[in-house]
Every structure is written in structure tokens, then in C-alpha cells.
Amino acid sequence: MITDIDGVIAALKQCLRTPNQLLTTATLLAIPSFVQHLLTQHLASASSSAHGAHNIRQALLAFLPSGGVIDRLGETCEKARDAARAALVSITGAAFKSSTATHSTHSARGKEVAKGQESSMAIVEKHLKELGLGSKGFRVREQTILALVSIRREHHTFPIRPYLSQLVMALEDTDGTVRDCAR
């Protein structure tokens, strides 16, 4: 059991933002296991559900913003891109499972009623749209689409509607590989 979740999140965040390719790839490979641990801890402990949801939100806010997992989807090394896509699928899946487990504490606007904070799914949606599908790098857009396909395969009820307008725009993308992925 990990006792200092915040310390691990901070360390992984720092390692993710280093220019050392080997370290970032190793970090990307470690993130899915760590996020799965957070999700398991959150779902197992009904008494500290708010604390588990907080840990998942902290991981989302550390790993998704600029310089994080989504930016690593544009790496030139295929192994790093695959690891980043797997990390993104894991993070998004954990946010989805966490939000469905605590659905009663969320309003329809994506805010947690108790704290007035964005829900996990709202954070994921914002970053996928802005940094992923809205990226200037064609590899990031391509890998984001592939990640959405993987997420939808694993979680059949994952909401795809928020991304539809950008996915339709991707059908007319200037890059052929993005167009092919969008089909």
C-alpha cells in the first residue's frame, strides 16, 4: 500500500516533464499501474470515497495538463507514443469508473456538488479536447483518436458525444493519418 500518494504523484509528474526520453518512457509505463492502484483503493474503501476521488483528481491534474501524458502522444519514438496512449487510456478509464461510482455527488454540469470543483470526467474532457484533438501536432491528434477508440472498446458506455464535432473535423484534417484514424 502506498502511504504518500501526493509524493508519488509529484515524483511521477516531475519525471514526466524531464527531457530524458528513457525516464519519461519509464514514467509513462508506470502511470497505468499507479492509476489502477488509485482506482482500486477508491472503489474498495466506501468510507473514504471522497479521499479516493480526490487522489484520482490530483493524478488527472498532474498528468494531463501541458507537458504531461497528452503532449507525449506526439513523441517521435513509437515506444513512447504507445506508452503515452496506454497511460491516457488508463487515466481516462479511471476517471470514468470513478465518476460512475460516485455519480450521485455530481451535478449535470460536471461540477462536484459538495466542493464546487470540476468532476474527473470534466477534467478529462477539457484536456482531450484542448490538448489532444485541438493540438497543432498531427501525431497528438492521431494518437488521441486512437486512445478514444481504445477507451470506448474498454468502456462501452464512455460518452463519445462531447468529442463528435472535433472528430468530424478530423475527417477533413490536413494530415492523411489523422483523416484515416477519424474514419
Short mmCIF file of C-alpha atoms in Angstrom, two decimals:
data_model
loop_
_atom_site.label_atom_id
_atom_site.label_comp_id
_atom_site.label_asym_id
_atom_site.label_seq_id
_atom_site.Cartn_x
_atom_site.Cartn_y
_atom_site.Cartn_z
CA MET A 1 0.00 0.00 0.00
CA ILE A 2 1.28 3.44 -0.95
CA THR A 3 1.15 5.81 2.01
CA ASP A 4 2.29 9.06 0.37
CA ILE A 5 0.06 9.32 -2.71
CA ASP A 6 0.76 13.03 -3.17
CA GLY A 7 4.51 12.39 -3.10
CA VAL A 8 4.25 9.68 -5.76
CA ILE A 9 2.08 11.91 -7.95
CA ALA A 10 4.59 14.76 -7.60
CA ALA A 11 7.53 12.47 -8.44
CA LEU A 12 5.80 10.98 -11.50
CA LYS A 13 4.79 14.47 -12.66
CA GLN A 14 8.39 15.67 -12.38
CA CYS A 15 9.74 12.60 -14.21
CA LEU A 16 7.15 13.06 -16.96
CA ARG A 17 8.36 16.57 -17.66
CA THR A 18 12.07 15.81 -17.91
CA PRO A 19 13.83 15.90 -21.30
CA ASN A 20 15.34 12.43 -20.69
CA GLN A 21 13.49 10.11 -23.11
CA LEU A 22 14.25 6.92 -21.14
CA LEU A 23 12.93 8.41 -17.90
CA THR A 24 9.74 9.75 -19.46
CA THR A 25 9.04 6.44 -21.19
CA ALA A 26 9.56 4.55 -17.92
CA THR A 27 7.26 7.03 -16.18
CA LEU A 28 4.59 6.57 -18.86
CA LEU A 29 4.85 2.80 -18.38
CA ALA A 30 4.41 3.19 -14.59
CA ILE A 31 1.40 5.51 -14.70
CA PRO A 32 -1.24 2.89 -15.68
CA SER A 33 -0.35 0.67 -12.71
CA PHE A 34 -0.36 3.63 -10.34
CA VAL A 35 -3.71 4.90 -11.60
CA GLN A 36 -5.15 1.38 -11.34
CA HIS A 37 -3.95 1.28 -7.73
CA LEU A 38 -5.68 4.61 -7.03
CA LEU A 39 -8.90 3.39 -8.63
CA THR A 40 -8.84 0.09 -6.72
CA GLN A 41 -8.23 1.98 -3.48
CA HIS A 42 -11.09 4.38 -4.30
CA LEU A 43 -13.61 1.67 -5.17
CA ALA A 44 -12.64 -0.62 -2.27
CA SER A 45 -12.98 1.93 0.50
CA ALA A 46 -16.55 3.17 0.65
CA SER A 47 -15.82 5.08 3.85
CA SER A 48 -13.09 7.24 2.32
CA SER A 49 -14.65 7.57 -1.12
CA ALA A 50 -14.17 11.34 -1.14
CA HIS A 51 -10.46 10.90 -0.39
CA GLY A 52 -10.08 8.33 -3.18
CA ALA A 53 -11.86 10.62 -5.64
CA HIS A 54 -9.55 13.44 -4.53
CA ASN A 55 -6.48 11.28 -5.27
CA ILE A 56 -7.77 10.46 -8.75
CA ARG A 57 -8.48 14.15 -9.42
CA GLN A 58 -4.95 15.02 -8.23
CA ALA A 59 -3.50 12.46 -10.66
CA LEU A 60 -5.58 13.89 -13.51
CA LEU A 61 -4.48 17.43 -12.72
CA ALA A 62 -0.84 16.33 -12.54
CA PHE A 63 -0.63 14.08 -15.60
CA LEU A 64 -2.99 15.63 -18.18
CA PRO A 65 -2.05 19.34 -18.45
CA SER A 66 0.51 20.70 -20.89
CA GLY A 67 3.81 18.85 -20.67
CA GLY A 68 2.05 15.70 -19.50
CA VAL A 69 0.74 12.49 -21.00
CA ILE A 70 -1.19 14.09 -23.87
CA ASP A 71 1.86 16.01 -25.07
CA ARG A 72 3.86 12.77 -25.01
CA LEU A 73 1.49 11.33 -27.63
CA GLY A 74 3.50 13.33 -30.16
CA GLU A 75 6.85 11.70 -29.38
CA THR A 76 8.88 10.52 -32.37
CA CYS A 77 9.74 7.23 -30.64
CA GLU A 78 6.95 4.69 -31.19
CA LYS A 79 7.51 3.00 -27.81
CA ALA A 80 7.00 6.34 -26.01
CA ARG A 81 3.85 7.09 -28.05
CA ASP A 82 2.40 3.66 -27.26
CA ALA A 83 3.20 4.08 -23.57
CA ALA A 84 1.61 7.55 -23.57
CA ARG A 85 -1.52 6.21 -25.26
CA ALA A 86 -1.76 3.35 -22.73
CA ALA A 87 -1.33 5.84 -19.88
CA LEU A 88 -4.03 8.09 -21.34
CA VAL A 89 -6.43 5.16 -21.74
CA SER A 90 -5.76 4.10 -18.14
CA ILE A 91 -6.18 7.62 -16.75
CA THR A 92 -9.39 8.23 -18.70
CA GLY A 93 -10.77 4.82 -17.73
CA ALA A 94 -10.08 5.51 -14.06
CA ALA A 95 -11.79 8.90 -14.30
CA PHE A 96 -14.79 7.28 -15.99
CA LYS A 97 -15.07 4.45 -13.45
CA SER A 98 -14.56 6.89 -10.58
CA SER A 99 -17.26 9.21 -11.87
CA THR A 100 -19.76 6.40 -12.40
CA ALA A 101 -19.02 5.05 -8.91
CA THR A 102 -19.66 8.46 -7.34
CA HIS A 103 -22.31 9.61 -9.82
CA SER A 104 -24.65 10.78 -7.08
CA THR A 105 -22.24 13.53 -5.97
CA HIS A 106 -22.08 15.16 -9.40
CA SER A 107 -24.49 17.60 -10.93
CA ALA A 108 -25.35 17.65 -14.60
CA ARG A 109 -22.88 20.48 -15.24
CA GLY A 110 -19.80 18.41 -14.39
CA LYS A 111 -19.18 20.02 -11.03
CA GLU A 112 -18.98 18.16 -7.77
CA VAL A 113 -21.87 19.37 -5.67
CA ALA A 114 -20.04 19.15 -2.36
CA LYS A 115 -16.92 21.11 -3.30
CA GLY A 116 -17.80 23.14 -6.40
CA GLN A 117 -14.89 21.52 -8.28
CA GLU A 118 -14.79 20.09 -11.78
CA SER A 119 -15.60 16.40 -11.95
CA SER A 120 -12.99 13.91 -13.12
CA MET A 121 -14.77 13.47 -16.43
CA ALA A 122 -14.95 17.24 -16.99
CA ILE A 123 -11.19 17.48 -16.47
CA VAL A 124 -10.55 14.63 -18.90
CA GLU A 125 -12.94 16.05 -21.50
CA LYS A 126 -11.37 19.50 -21.32
CA HIS A 127 -7.82 18.19 -21.77
CA LEU A 128 -8.68 15.69 -24.50
CA LYS A 129 -10.47 18.39 -26.50
CA GLU A 130 -7.98 21.21 -26.00
CA LEU A 131 -4.62 19.44 -25.85
CA GLY A 132 -5.43 16.23 -27.73
CA LEU A 133 -7.90 16.79 -30.54
CA GLY A 134 -7.10 20.51 -30.73
CA SER A 135 -3.33 20.04 -30.86
CA LYS A 136 -1.22 21.51 -33.64
CA GLY A 137 0.83 18.30 -33.82
CA PHE A 138 -0.68 15.71 -36.14
CA ARG A 139 0.70 12.79 -34.10
CA VAL A 140 -1.03 14.05 -30.96
CA ARG A 141 -4.37 14.31 -32.79
CA GLU A 142 -3.89 10.86 -34.33
CA GLN A 143 -2.93 9.20 -31.05
CA THR A 144 -5.80 10.93 -29.20
CA ILE A 145 -8.27 9.46 -31.68
CA LEU A 146 -6.70 6.01 -31.25
CA ALA A 147 -6.89 6.44 -27.46
CA LEU A 148 -10.60 7.34 -27.69
CA VAL A 149 -11.18 4.17 -29.73
CA SER A 150 -9.38 2.09 -27.07
CA ILE A 151 -11.29 3.78 -24.25
CA ARG A 152 -14.61 3.15 -25.98
CA ARG A 153 -13.70 -0.53 -26.52
CA GLU A 154 -12.90 -0.99 -22.82
CA HIS A 155 -15.82 1.10 -21.52
CA HIS A 156 -18.82 0.72 -23.83
CA THR A 157 -20.79 3.44 -22.04
CA PHE A 158 -18.00 6.04 -22.21
CA PRO A 159 -19.58 9.25 -23.57
CA ILE A 160 -18.26 9.97 -27.07
CA ARG A 161 -20.75 12.76 -27.87
CA PRO A 162 -18.61 15.60 -26.42
CA TYR A 163 -15.88 14.76 -28.93
CA LEU A 164 -18.03 14.29 -32.03
CA SER A 165 -17.64 17.77 -33.50
CA GLN A 166 -13.85 17.57 -33.32
CA LEU A 167 -13.86 14.01 -34.66
CA VAL A 168 -15.94 15.13 -37.64
CA MET A 169 -13.48 17.99 -38.22
CA ALA A 170 -10.68 15.42 -38.13
CA LEU A 171 -12.22 13.79 -41.21
CA GLU A 172 -11.05 16.88 -43.12
CA ASP A 173 -7.66 17.19 -41.39
CA THR A 174 -4.66 18.25 -43.44
CA ASP A 175 -2.77 15.10 -42.38
CA GLY A 176 -3.76 11.83 -44.03
CA THR A 177 -3.09 9.64 -40.99
CA VAL A 178 -5.43 11.78 -38.84
CA ARG A 179 -8.14 11.51 -41.52
CA ASP A 180 -7.70 7.73 -41.65
CA CYS A 181 -7.90 7.41 -37.86
CA ALA A 182 -11.04 9.54 -37.74
CA ARG A 183 -12.81 7.16 -40.10
#
